[in-house]
Amino acid sequence: MKRFILVFFTLLLPMVLLASGKTGSQKVVPAYKINNLNISLDGKLTEPIWKNSPVSGFIQRDPEEGAPSTEKTEVWVAYDEGNLYVAAHLHDSKPELIDASLARRDGYTNSDWFGIYVDAFNDKRTGNYFGVNAGGTMVDGVLFNDSWDDETWDGIWEAKTYIDETGWSVELKIPFSQLRFNEVEKMTWGINFTREIKRNNEKSFFVMVPKSESGFVSRFASLEGLIGVKPKQRFEVLPYLVQKSQFLVHDQNDPFYKSNQFKTSLGADVKIGIGSNLNIDATINPDFGQVEVDPAVINLSAFESYFEEKRPFFIEGANMFYFGIGGVNNNWGFNFGWPELFYSRRIGRSPTGSTSSSDFINSPGETRILGAAKLTGKLDDHTTVGAVSAITERTFATLYNNGFQSKEEIEPLTHYGVFRAKREFGEGDQSLGLMFTTVNRNLNDTPLQFNLPQNAFTFGLDGYTFLDEKKEYALAAAFAGSYTNGSKEYIRLLQKRPYRYFQRPDATFATFDPEITSLAGLYGRIMLNKQSGNFYLNAALGAVTPGFENNDLGFQFNADKINAHLVLGYRWFEPDGIFRRKQFYLTHARSYDFEGNLLNSMIWLNSNFTLMNYWGFGIRGSYNFESLNKSATRGGPLLIQPSSFQTNMNISSDSREKIIFEAFGGFAKDAADGMYKNLGFDIQWKPNSQLSFSIGPQLELNDNTRMWVGNFTDSKAVNTYGTRYVFSDIHQKTLSANIRLNWTFTPTLTFQLFMQPLLAVGGYNNFKELARSRTNDFNQYGMNGSTISYNPNDGIYNVDPDGFGPAPMFQIGNPDFNYKSLRGTAVLRWEVMPGSILYFVWSHDQSNFDDPGNFSLGRDWRNLLKSDGNNVFVIKFSYWFDI
């Protein structure tokens, strides 16, 4: 391992010394002061202010990089005391071909667009963007890390468009209260504009950054002329009213059902501006009934499934709390990434406590958030701060037994806290950040102390620096520590988590200690990235100690691991008559634990191509060398992970067409005769400018010869430390589809439908046990004197591992499954006026488990449709008060 790391960095040194330059001159955009004039926001550009000289001269980035835009674009910027106005006349020689398709708010659709990017702090790293298409659809978001964007920010602003015989025009009105900036008498901002012409697949910019170069915000033009801007103090209140009706699958004798069927709730969101550069968001009794349901998943691994955050309060500004990600414009993981110290779905999650057995139980599906507040913004041009504080209520389940009710606590009163700060130096040449998270619970000596920690803390430092004056090479690093304390019982559970497994009988470095009441650990990683040019380089070295734990408020991927990777690539950005662009990447990655065991060693190849007709395809493949597996036995000894290879391919059509098609497939095989195949496609149909429909079915076939079944204590199993680690073959079929319908009646009235049917069937056979640790040898039951028999009446396998020998018999429950699910959400959204929204929501889910281990598409689908389902109807209205 030491030799590998030495060679790894020896290869990097000469590459870091290479550099290529980039040059550019800054353009200037004037901002015209509006005096005694009202702008009639209609998109027609009739006001005298738009008779001033515009800026123009847009340059293509696609399809002909560096060429002038095929159609002229003129842009004006103006302002008054409260608002920034942007107007544009987008000339078009063929106005009948302008695409004015409609989409929901923040729903980008391939059409004709105009966009503005604003760096109000002029820090060359961050900003906001606002986009409007010819039909009036609006999108917005934030810019960060110089070249990245995040669409989750929702500002309250207005825009109108107008189409005539000369092309189309647009007017935007952006209140200064929606932007963060340092308020001074005379301000200079960064600014850029973009235009998209669908029929040409053309995207042009006022300041165009070539595809082979890095950076975006740092290249912006200067917006000059903002003098004496005195925006009003921001104070917004968004109260809401929710009426919910639930029609659920239930026992007719359930005494709790009727009291839970119809619920009314009230709450509010508040936004308060502190000066012009800081913002406080607060929410009281939040309701997220309008968000899309999570997809159904089948997870047969030992690790937790990851779901994206969808709740508006938490997703807005989430990029500010990313840790480690920054400076470099590409981040690669390869079984080891930057730690996610803040995973907001921990706040308000399902209660973790269990209850006593009872006739009926009324248990909330989620923990209510009593209140939460978030502070975001900048202290000055270079210092960013963010903080989150949330309190979830003490949650009880109500039990009903023989006419009597009782309560048991299933989630304690809990505080979650996050603090984030970053300081950039120079013009973003270096950055240093810190992050702190805390979880504090009031356990009150309840049984919950056996399942939850009393306190959990993480602290981290991260940053980056460019290594050369031309900013072609960047170095990023992150270091973090964790500390968790609680009862002995809880810390025992923590030691047994699947990314740790201290109880492994063959462990030599970090071993199980039943008496400790706390756990602590460290994380560190450093990454080198080549930011621009045809030749590409990315490399990283990281380590996380066995005791590192950030899963209480973060999401834990790794512990007890040392990892390194090297990515080399070459990218062609210029058309060659066949391809518009193409790229190849070759990677070697390797992981060890702190005992020196090789956990993974792989070679990975990735290639992507875009044809001249805008079709594209990609081919990827990898080879994993034989290594050791720490998690396969679920806390048992190491076993050999056989070598394997995998390959997959995808192909996609021209996104300008009414019907867009993408297909993908993959194949993988290992040296133990395991095999995986998947095949799927996605079709999106746009019959008119208001309607789009997509369906994406996928079929997965998994034949795994080493699927874990269970661990059974037996002192006679001397070769495996007194436990029999039982595996089997599994033949698994999974058929699923994502179905979406978007119907946009107007830019402010939209309907969305999401449905996900899923059929997953697994049949287990050929049961066996691990013969010896650190091998891939198994003793198959029913051979060499062992016996196995199945009783279909009780679904039990009876196993005698040595026939009539001294080893005792044991039983295995039939693990076959047949899980069928149908989930969906329908949302009608009407923005009654800017910021005030009325939702009508229907959520549905139903499932069926008949015929385990036996797949029949027609029968399984009929069984699913015949099953009872849950239906929830929600009406939610929120009204925006701008005080």
PDB file of N, CA and C in Angstrom, residues 193-269:
ATOM      1  N   PHE A 193     -25.309  37.771 -19.879  1.00  0.00           N
ATOM      2  CA  PHE A 193     -26.585  37.449 -20.497  1.00  0.00           C
ATOM      3  C   PHE A 193     -26.413  36.249 -21.416  1.00  0.00           C
ATOM      4  N   THR A 194     -27.493  35.519 -21.609  1.00  0.00           N
ATOM      5  CA  THR A 194     -27.457  34.375 -22.525  1.00  0.00           C
ATOM      6  C   THR A 194     -28.733  34.336 -23.348  1.00  0.00           C
ATOM      7  N   ARG A 195     -28.631  33.712 -24.510  1.00  0.00           N
ATOM      8  CA  ARG A 195     -29.802  33.520 -25.384  1.00  0.00           C
ATOM      9  C   ARG A 195     -29.733  32.127 -25.988  1.00  0.00           C
ATOM     10  N   GLU A 196     -30.881  31.451 -26.036  1.00  0.00           N
ATOM     11  CA  GLU A 196     -30.966  30.148 -26.678  1.00  0.00           C
ATOM     12  C   GLU A 196     -31.977  30.205 -27.809  1.00  0.00           C
ATOM     13  N   ILE A 197     -31.577  29.703 -28.975  1.00  0.00           N
ATOM     14  CA  ILE A 197     -32.449  29.607 -30.143  1.00  0.00           C
ATOM     15  C   ILE A 197     -32.614  28.132 -30.442  1.00  0.00           C
ATOM     16  N   LYS A 198     -33.785  27.598 -30.150  1.00  0.00           N
ATOM     17  CA  LYS A 198     -33.975  26.156 -30.178  1.00  0.00           C
ATOM     18  C   LYS A 198     -33.712  25.550 -31.544  1.00  0.00           C
ATOM     19  N   ARG A 199     -34.261  26.148 -32.603  1.00  0.00           N
ATOM     20  CA  ARG A 199     -34.184  25.504 -33.918  1.00  0.00           C
ATOM     21  C   ARG A 199     -32.745  25.328 -34.406  1.00  0.00           C
ATOM     22  N   ASN A 200     -31.838  26.180 -33.907  1.00  0.00           N
ATOM     23  CA  ASN A 200     -30.421  26.083 -34.283  1.00  0.00           C
ATOM     24  C   ASN A 200     -29.598  25.321 -33.246  1.00  0.00           C
ATOM     25  N   ASN A 201     -30.249  24.906 -32.161  1.00  0.00           N
ATOM     26  CA  ASN A 201     -29.513  24.356 -31.020  1.00  0.00           C
ATOM     27  C   ASN A 201     -28.389  25.313 -30.632  1.00  0.00           C
ATOM     28  N   GLU A 202     -28.734  26.562 -30.620  1.00  0.00           N
ATOM     29  CA  GLU A 202     -27.750  27.626 -30.423  1.00  0.00           C
ATOM     30  C   GLU A 202     -27.852  28.215 -29.030  1.00  0.00           C
ATOM     31  N   LYS A 203     -26.704  28.347 -28.392  1.00  0.00           N
ATOM     32  CA  LYS A 203     -26.608  29.022 -27.111  1.00  0.00           C
ATOM     33  C   LYS A 203     -25.482  30.029 -27.195  1.00  0.00           C
ATOM     34  N   SER A 204     -25.813  31.283 -26.969  1.00  0.00           N
ATOM     35  CA  SER A 204     -24.815  32.348 -27.068  1.00  0.00           C
ATOM     36  C   SER A 204     -24.819  33.166 -25.791  1.00  0.00           C
ATOM     37  N   PHE A 205     -23.702  33.868 -25.559  1.00  0.00           N
ATOM     38  CA  PHE A 205     -23.516  34.652 -24.342  1.00  0.00           C
ATOM     39  C   PHE A 205     -22.975  36.029 -24.704  1.00  0.00           C
ATOM     40  N   PHE A 206     -23.288  36.981 -23.833  1.00  0.00           N
ATOM     41  CA  PHE A 206     -22.659  38.293 -23.936  1.00  0.00           C
ATOM     42  C   PHE A 206     -21.168  38.164 -23.625  1.00  0.00           C
ATOM     43  N   VAL A 207     -20.839  37.413 -22.574  1.00  0.00           N
ATOM     44  CA  VAL A 207     -19.454  37.042 -22.273  1.00  0.00           C
ATOM     45  C   VAL A 207     -19.388  35.519 -22.364  1.00  0.00           C
ATOM     46  N   MET A 208     -18.766  35.022 -23.424  1.00  0.00           N
ATOM     47  CA  MET A 208     -18.734  33.585 -23.670  1.00  0.00           C
ATOM     48  C   MET A 208     -17.425  32.991 -23.174  1.00  0.00           C
ATOM     49  N   VAL A 209     -17.517  31.919 -22.369  1.00  0.00           N
ATOM     50  CA  VAL A 209     -16.349  31.194 -21.887  1.00  0.00           C
ATOM     51  C   VAL A 209     -16.199  29.934 -22.737  1.00  0.00           C
ATOM     52  N   PRO A 210     -15.094  29.779 -23.463  1.00  0.00           N
ATOM     53  CA  PRO A 210     -14.914  28.576 -24.290  1.00  0.00           C
ATOM     54  C   PRO A 210     -15.033  27.298 -23.475  1.00  0.00           C
ATOM     55  N   LYS A 211     -15.489  26.242 -24.131  1.00  0.00           N
ATOM     56  CA  LYS A 211     -15.721  24.973 -23.426  1.00  0.00           C
ATOM     57  C   LYS A 211     -14.434  24.368 -22.884  1.00  0.00           C
ATOM     58  N   SER A 212     -13.303  24.699 -23.470  1.00  0.00           N
ATOM     59  CA  SER A 212     -12.040  24.134 -23.009  1.00  0.00           C
ATOM     60  C   SER A 212     -11.459  24.892 -21.823  1.00  0.00           C
ATOM     61  N   GLU A 213     -12.102  26.008 -21.442  1.00  0.00           N
ATOM     62  CA  GLU A 213     -11.588  26.823 -20.347  1.00  0.00           C
ATOM     63  C   GLU A 213     -12.508  26.710 -19.132  1.00  0.00           C
ATOM     64  N   SER A 214     -12.024  27.158 -18.006  1.00  0.00           N
ATOM     65  CA  SER A 214     -12.771  27.044 -16.756  1.00  0.00           C
ATOM     66  C   SER A 214     -13.269  28.410 -16.309  1.00  0.00           C
ATOM     67  N   GLY A 215     -14.163  28.371 -15.319  1.00  0.00           N
ATOM     68  CA  GLY A 215     -14.697  29.598 -14.773  1.00  0.00           C
ATOM     69  C   GLY A 215     -15.923  30.071 -15.524  1.00  0.00           C
ATOM     70  N   PHE A 216     -16.730  30.854 -14.851  1.00  0.00           N
ATOM     71  CA  PHE A 216     -17.896  31.482 -15.477  1.00  0.00           C
ATOM     72  C   PHE A 216     -18.176  32.820 -14.819  1.00  0.00           C
ATOM     73  N   VAL A 217     -18.518  32.805 -13.519  1.00  0.00           N
ATOM     74  CA  VAL A 217     -18.823  34.046 -12.823  1.00  0.00           C
ATOM     75  C   VAL A 217     -17.616  34.991 -12.844  1.00  0.00           C
ATOM     76  N   SER A 218     -16.425  34.434 -12.746  1.00  0.00           N
ATOM     77  CA  SER A 218     -15.210  35.258 -12.718  1.00  0.00           C
ATOM     78  C   SER A 218     -14.960  35.979 -14.033  1.00  0.00           C
ATOM     79  N   ARG A 219     -15.680  35.617 -15.101  1.00  0.00           N
ATOM     80  CA  ARG A 219     -15.492  36.247 -16.416  1.00  0.00           C
ATOM     81  C   ARG A 219     -16.544  37.314 -16.714  1.00  0.00           C
ATOM     82  N   PHE A 220     -17.479  37.551 -15.808  1.00  0.00           N
ATOM     83  CA  PHE A 220     -18.613  38.413 -16.113  1.00  0.00           C
ATOM     84  C   PHE A 220     -18.185  39.825 -16.513  1.00  0.00           C
ATOM     85  N   ALA A 221     -19.084  40.490 -17.266  1.00  0.00           N
ATOM     86  CA  ALA A 221     -18.922  41.912 -17.549  1.00  0.00           C
ATOM     87  C   ALA A 221     -19.194  42.711 -16.275  1.00  0.00           C
ATOM     88  N   SER A 222     -18.841  43.992 -16.293  1.00  0.00           N
ATOM     89  CA  SER A 222     -19.095  44.876 -15.155  1.00  0.00           C
ATOM     90  C   SER A 222     -20.391  45.645 -15.393  1.00  0.00           C
ATOM     91  N   LEU A 223     -21.282  45.585 -14.407  1.00  0.00           N
ATOM     92  CA  LEU A 223     -22.485  46.413 -14.436  1.00  0.00           C
ATOM     93  C   LEU A 223     -22.182  47.675 -13.641  1.00  0.00           C
ATOM     94  N   GLU A 224     -22.158  48.806 -14.315  1.00  0.00           N
ATOM     95  CA  GLU A 224     -21.776  50.063 -13.686  1.00  0.00           C
ATOM     96  C   GLU A 224     -22.904  51.067 -13.788  1.00  0.00           C
ATOM     97  N   GLY A 225     -22.995  51.945 -12.776  1.00  0.00           N
ATOM     98  CA  GLY A 225     -24.015  52.985 -12.775  1.00  0.00           C
ATOM     99  C   GLY A 225     -25.049  52.822 -11.686  1.00  0.00           C
ATOM    100  N   LEU A 226     -24.906  51.813 -10.823  1.00  0.00           N
ATOM    101  CA  LEU A 226     -25.840  51.621  -9.707  1.00  0.00           C
ATOM    102  C   LEU A 226     -25.437  52.592  -8.596  1.00  0.00           C
ATOM    103  N   ILE A 227     -26.135  53.709  -8.509  1.00  0.00           N
ATOM    104  CA  ILE A 227     -25.771  54.775  -7.573  1.00  0.00           C
ATOM    105  C   ILE A 227     -26.959  55.070  -6.664  1.00  0.00           C
ATOM    106  N   GLY A 228     -26.681  55.113  -5.371  1.00  0.00           N
ATOM    107  CA  GLY A 228     -27.700  55.521  -4.415  1.00  0.00           C
ATOM    108  C   GLY A 228     -28.838  54.525  -4.244  1.00  0.00           C
ATOM    109  N   VAL A 229     -28.583  53.252  -4.460  1.00  0.00           N
ATOM    110  CA  VAL A 229     -29.634  52.245  -4.281  1.00  0.00           C
ATOM    111  C   VAL A 229     -29.893  52.044  -2.792  1.00  0.00           C
ATOM    112  N   LYS A 230     -31.145  52.250  -2.367  1.00  0.00           N
ATOM    113  CA  LYS A 230     -31.525  52.111  -0.965  1.00  0.00           C
ATOM    114  C   LYS A 230     -32.747  51.191  -0.879  1.00  0.00           C
ATOM    115  N   PRO A 231     -32.539  49.891  -1.008  1.00  0.00           N
ATOM    116  CA  PRO A 231     -33.695  48.991  -0.969  1.00  0.00           C
ATOM    117  C   PRO A 231     -34.323  48.968   0.415  1.00  0.00           C
ATOM    118  N   LYS A 232     -35.634  48.697   0.446  1.00  0.00           N
ATOM    119  CA  LYS A 232     -36.319  48.622   1.732  1.00  0.00           C
ATOM    120  C   LYS A 232     -35.895  47.368   2.474  1.00  0.00           C
ATOM    121  N   GLN A 233     -36.057  47.381   3.787  1.00  0.00           N
ATOM    122  CA  GLN A 233     -35.750  46.218   4.606  1.00  0.00           C
ATOM    123  C   GLN A 233     -36.661  45.062   4.212  1.00  0.00           C
ATOM    124  N   ARG A 234     -36.080  43.884   4.028  1.00  0.00           N
ATOM    125  CA  ARG A 234     -36.884  42.726   3.622  1.00  0.00           C
ATOM    126  C   ARG A 234     -37.542  42.100   4.845  1.00  0.00           C
ATOM    127  N   PHE A 235     -38.862  42.015   4.782  1.00  0.00           N
ATOM    128  CA  PHE A 235     -39.621  41.318   5.818  1.00  0.00           C
ATOM    129  C   PHE A 235     -40.837  40.697   5.145  1.00  0.00           C
ATOM    130  N   GLU A 236     -40.774  39.376   4.953  1.00  0.00           N
ATOM    131  CA  GLU A 236     -41.837  38.663   4.258  1.00  0.00           C
ATOM    132  C   GLU A 236     -42.418  37.601   5.181  1.00  0.00           C
ATOM    133  N   VAL A 237     -43.731  37.473   5.152  1.00  0.00           N
ATOM    134  CA  VAL A 237     -44.433  36.450   5.912  1.00  0.00           C
ATOM    135  C   VAL A 237     -45.275  35.636   4.942  1.00  0.00           C
ATOM    136  N   LEU A 238     -45.173  34.327   5.056  1.00  0.00           N
ATOM    137  CA  LEU A 238     -45.888  33.429   4.167  1.00  0.00           C
ATOM    138  C   LEU A 238     -46.691  32.435   5.006  1.00  0.00           C
ATOM    139  N   PRO A 239     -47.846  32.857   5.542  1.00  0.00           N
ATOM    140  CA  PRO A 239     -48.669  31.917   6.308  1.00  0.00           C
ATOM    141  C   PRO A 239     -49.341  30.912   5.369  1.00  0.00           C
ATOM    142  N   TYR A 240     -49.666  29.741   5.908  1.00  0.00           N
ATOM    143  CA  TYR A 240     -50.340  28.744   5.085  1.00  0.00           C
ATOM    144  C   TYR A 240     -51.455  28.066   5.873  1.00  0.00           C
ATOM    145  N   LEU A 241     -52.408  27.565   5.126  1.00  0.00           N
ATOM    146  CA  LEU A 241     -53.509  26.774   5.667  1.00  0.00           C
ATOM    147  C   LEU A 241     -53.565  25.470   4.879  1.00  0.00           C
ATOM    148  N   VAL A 242     -53.635  24.340   5.600  1.00  0.00           N
ATOM    149  CA  VAL A 242     -53.673  23.026   4.966  1.00  0.00           C
ATOM    150  C   VAL A 242     -54.881  22.253   5.458  1.00  0.00           C
ATOM    151  N   GLN A 243     -55.622  21.709   4.516  1.00  0.00           N
ATOM    152  CA  GLN A 243     -56.696  20.770   4.840  1.00  0.00           C
ATOM    153  C   GLN A 243     -56.345  19.425   4.205  1.00  0.00           C
ATOM    154  N   LYS A 244     -56.269  18.396   5.047  1.00  0.00           N
ATOM    155  CA  LYS A 244     -55.855  17.072   4.578  1.00  0.00           C
ATOM    156  C   LYS A 244     -56.973  16.063   4.834  1.00  0.00           C
ATOM    157  N   SER A 245     -57.194  15.198   3.836  1.00  0.00           N
ATOM    158  CA  SER A 245     -58.148  14.096   3.959  1.00  0.00           C
ATOM    159  C   SER A 245     -57.425  12.802   3.615  1.00  0.00           C
ATOM    160  N   GLN A 246     -57.442  11.838   4.535  1.00  0.00           N
ATOM    161  CA  GLN A 246     -56.720  10.587   4.343  1.00  0.00           C
ATOM    162  C   GLN A 246     -57.699   9.407   4.294  1.00  0.00           C
ATOM    163  N   PHE A 247     -57.563   8.599   3.256  1.00  0.00           N
ATOM    164  CA  PHE A 247     -58.359   7.396   3.094  1.00  0.00           C
ATOM    165  C   PHE A 247     -57.377   6.231   2.970  1.00  0.00           C
ATOM    166  N   LEU A 248     -57.127   5.567   4.102  1.00  0.00           N
ATOM    167  CA  LEU A 248     -56.028   4.629   4.218  1.00  0.00           C
ATOM    168  C   LEU A 248     -56.529   3.203   4.424  1.00  0.00           C
ATOM    169  N   VAL A 249     -55.668   2.268   4.071  1.00  0.00           N
ATOM    170  CA  VAL A 249     -55.938   0.870   4.387  1.00  0.00           C
ATOM    171  C   VAL A 249     -55.889   0.722   5.909  1.00  0.00           C
ATOM    172  N   HIS A 250     -56.947   0.170   6.495  1.00  0.00           N
ATOM    173  CA  HIS A 250     -56.986   0.122   7.950  1.00  0.00           C
ATOM    174  C   HIS A 250     -57.893  -1.011   8.412  1.00  0.00           C
ATOM    175  N   ASP A 251     -57.714  -1.367   9.649  1.00  0.00           N
ATOM    176  CA  ASP A 251     -58.591  -2.332  10.308  1.00  0.00           C
ATOM    177  C   ASP A 251     -59.889  -1.614  10.685  1.00  0.00           C
ATOM    178  N   GLN A 252     -61.016  -2.235  10.363  1.00  0.00           N
ATOM    179  CA  GLN A 252     -62.302  -1.604  10.636  1.00  0.00           C
ATOM    180  C   GLN A 252     -62.517  -1.316  12.123  1.00  0.00           C
ATOM    181  N   ASN A 253     -61.801  -2.032  12.991  1.00  0.00           N
ATOM    182  CA  ASN A 253     -61.946  -1.826  14.429  1.00  0.00           C
ATOM    183  C   ASN A 253     -60.933  -0.842  15.006  1.00  0.00           C
ATOM    184  N   ASP A 254     -60.120  -0.237  14.119  1.00  0.00           N
ATOM    185  CA  ASP A 254     -59.074   0.686  14.576  1.00  0.00           C
ATOM    186  C   ASP A 254     -59.724   1.915  15.208  1.00  0.00           C
ATOM    187  N   PRO A 255     -59.511   2.144  16.496  1.00  0.00           N
ATOM    188  CA  PRO A 255     -60.157   3.286  17.152  1.00  0.00           C
ATOM    189  C   PRO A 255     -59.525   4.633  16.794  1.00  0.00           C
ATOM    190  N   PHE A 256     -58.363   4.608  16.166  1.00  0.00           N
ATOM    191  CA  PHE A 256     -57.655   5.854  15.867  1.00  0.00           C
ATOM    192  C   PHE A 256     -57.937   6.375  14.458  1.00  0.00           C
ATOM    193  N   TYR A 257     -58.523   5.554  13.606  1.00  0.00           N
ATOM    194  CA  TYR A 257     -58.578   5.906  12.194  1.00  0.00           C
ATOM    195  C   TYR A 257     -59.370   7.195  11.952  1.00  0.00           C
ATOM    196  N   LYS A 258     -60.582   7.289  12.479  1.00  0.00           N
ATOM    197  CA  LYS A 258     -61.424   8.442  12.174  1.00  0.00           C
ATOM    198  C   LYS A 258     -60.827   9.746  12.675  1.00  0.00           C
ATOM    199  N   SER A 259     -60.163   9.706  13.830  1.00  0.00           N
ATOM    200  CA  SER A 259     -59.595  10.937  14.383  1.00  0.00           C
ATOM    201  C   SER A 259     -58.398  11.432  13.567  1.00  0.00           C
ATOM    202  N   ASN A 260     -57.810  10.530  12.761  1.00  0.00           N
ATOM    203  CA  ASN A 260     -56.662  10.926  11.937  1.00  0.00           C
ATOM    204  C   ASN A 260     -57.039  11.189  10.485  1.00  0.00           C
ATOM    205  N   GLN A 261     -58.321  10.971  10.138  1.00  0.00           N
ATOM    206  CA  GLN A 261     -58.686  10.996   8.722  1.00  0.00           C
ATOM    207  C   GLN A 261     -58.732  12.411   8.159  1.00  0.00           C
ATOM    208  N   PHE A 262     -59.191  13.364   8.925  1.00  0.00           N
ATOM    209  CA  PHE A 262     -59.315  14.744   8.441  1.00  0.00           C
ATOM    210  C   PHE A 262     -58.553  15.660   9.395  1.00  0.00           C
ATOM    211  N   LYS A 263     -57.575  16.352   8.840  1.00  0.00           N
ATOM    212  CA  LYS A 263     -56.733  17.206   9.675  1.00  0.00           C
ATOM    213  C   LYS A 263     -56.600  18.585   9.050  1.00  0.00           C
ATOM    214  N   THR A 264     -56.631  19.581   9.907  1.00  0.00           N
ATOM    215  CA  THR A 264     -56.399  20.961   9.487  1.00  0.00           C
ATOM    216  C   THR A 264     -55.179  21.486  10.239  1.00  0.00           C
ATOM    217  N   SER A 265     -54.301  22.157   9.534  1.00  0.00           N
ATOM    218  CA  SER A 265     -53.102  22.681  10.188  1.00  0.00           C
ATOM    219  C   SER A 265     -52.783  24.069   9.659  1.00  0.00           C
ATOM    220  N   LEU A 266     -52.094  24.824  10.497  1.00  0.00           N
ATOM    221  CA  LEU A 266     -51.664  26.182  10.176  1.00  0.00           C
ATOM    222  C   LEU A 266     -50.171  26.286  10.429  1.00  0.00           C
ATOM    223  N   GLY A 267     -49.522  27.144   9.691  1.00  0.00           N
ATOM    224  CA  GLY A 267     -48.103  27.392   9.893  1.00  0.00           C
ATOM    225  C   GLY A 267     -47.686  28.609   9.101  1.00  0.00           C
ATOM    226  N   ALA A 268     -46.411  28.900   9.125  1.00  0.00           N
ATOM    227  CA  ALA A 268     -45.941  30.084   8.406  1.00  0.00           C
ATOM    228  C   ALA A 268     -44.444  29.990   8.148  1.00  0.00           C
ATOM    229  N   ASP A 269     -44.025  30.596   7.045  1.00  0.00           N
ATOM    230  CA  ASP A 269     -42.618  30.832   6.742  1.00  0.00           C
ATOM    231  C   ASP A 269     -42.370  32.332   6.824  1.00  0.00           C
TER     232      ASP A 269
END
